[in-house]
Amino acid sequence: MKSNEAFVKVLEGFEPFDLLRCSKDAFYEVVGQYFPNLTILNMELDFVVVDGEVMIKAKIIEYEES
């Protein structure tokens, strides 16, 4: 298991509040699409405003390399 705060991504193309209604596994699957070489074990989520649009920022804090 590794921890690296460098893996941060603002999820684009998704409605943030719709994503939050997903199950934990489904949400991890969505975020995993942005990090195909990692198995995400733990992450932090934040709401951010980008150009007036609310988005979710995912920060991978624990992972395994696949």
Coordinates of C-alpha atoms in Angstrom, one line a residue:
M1 CA 0.0 0.0 0.0
K2 CA 1.3 3.5 -0.9
S3 CA 0.2 7.0 -0.1
N4 CA 0.8 9.9 -2.4
E5 CA -1.1 13.1 -2.4
A6 CA 0.1 13.9 -5.9
F7 CA -2.8 12.0 -7.4
V8 CA -5.5 14.6 -7.6
K9 CA -8.1 15.0 -10.4
V10 CA -11.1 17.2 -10.9
L11 CA -13.8 14.9 -12.3
E12 CA -15.2 16.5 -15.5
G13 CA -18.3 15.4 -17.4
F14 CA -20.2 14.3 -14.4
E15 CA -22.8 16.0 -12.3
P16 CA -21.3 16.1 -8.8
F17 CA -24.5 15.5 -6.9
D18 CA -25.4 12.6 -9.1
L19 CA -22.0 11.0 -8.4
L20 CA -22.5 11.4 -4.7
R21 CA -25.7 9.3 -5.0
C22 CA -23.6 6.3 -6.3
S23 CA -22.6 3.5 -4.1
K24 CA -19.0 3.6 -2.7
D25 CA -17.9 0.9 -5.1
A26 CA -19.5 2.6 -8.1
F27 CA -17.9 5.9 -7.2
Y28 CA -14.4 4.3 -6.8
E29 CA -15.0 2.7 -10.2
V30 CA -15.7 6.2 -11.8
V31 CA -12.6 7.7 -10.2
G32 CA -10.5 4.6 -11.1
Q33 CA -11.2 5.4 -14.8
Y34 CA -8.9 8.4 -14.3
F35 CA -6.1 6.3 -12.7
P36 CA -6.1 3.0 -14.7
N37 CA -2.8 1.9 -13.2
L38 CA -3.9 2.2 -9.6
T39 CA -6.2 0.2 -7.3
I40 CA -7.7 3.0 -5.1
L41 CA -7.9 2.0 -1.4
N42 CA -8.8 5.4 0.1
M43 CA -9.5 8.9 -1.2
E44 CA -10.7 12.3 -0.1
L45 CA -13.4 14.2 -2.0
D46 CA -13.9 18.0 -2.1
F47 CA -16.3 20.2 -3.9
V48 CA -14.5 22.9 -6.0
V49 CA -15.8 25.6 -8.3
V50 CA -14.2 25.8 -11.7
D51 CA -15.4 28.5 -14.1
G52 CA -18.6 28.9 -12.0
E53 CA -19.4 25.2 -12.1
V54 CA -19.4 22.9 -9.1
M55 CA -17.2 19.9 -9.5
I56 CA -15.7 17.1 -7.4
K57 CA -12.0 16.9 -6.8
A58 CA -10.8 13.4 -5.9
K59 CA -7.5 13.1 -4.0
I60 CA -6.1 9.5 -3.9
I61 CA -4.4 9.0 -0.5
E62 CA -4.0 5.2 -0.4
Y63 CA -3.5 3.0 -3.4
E64 CA -1.8 -0.1 -4.8
E65 CA -0.1 -0.1 -8.2
S66 CA -1.9 -2.5 -10.6

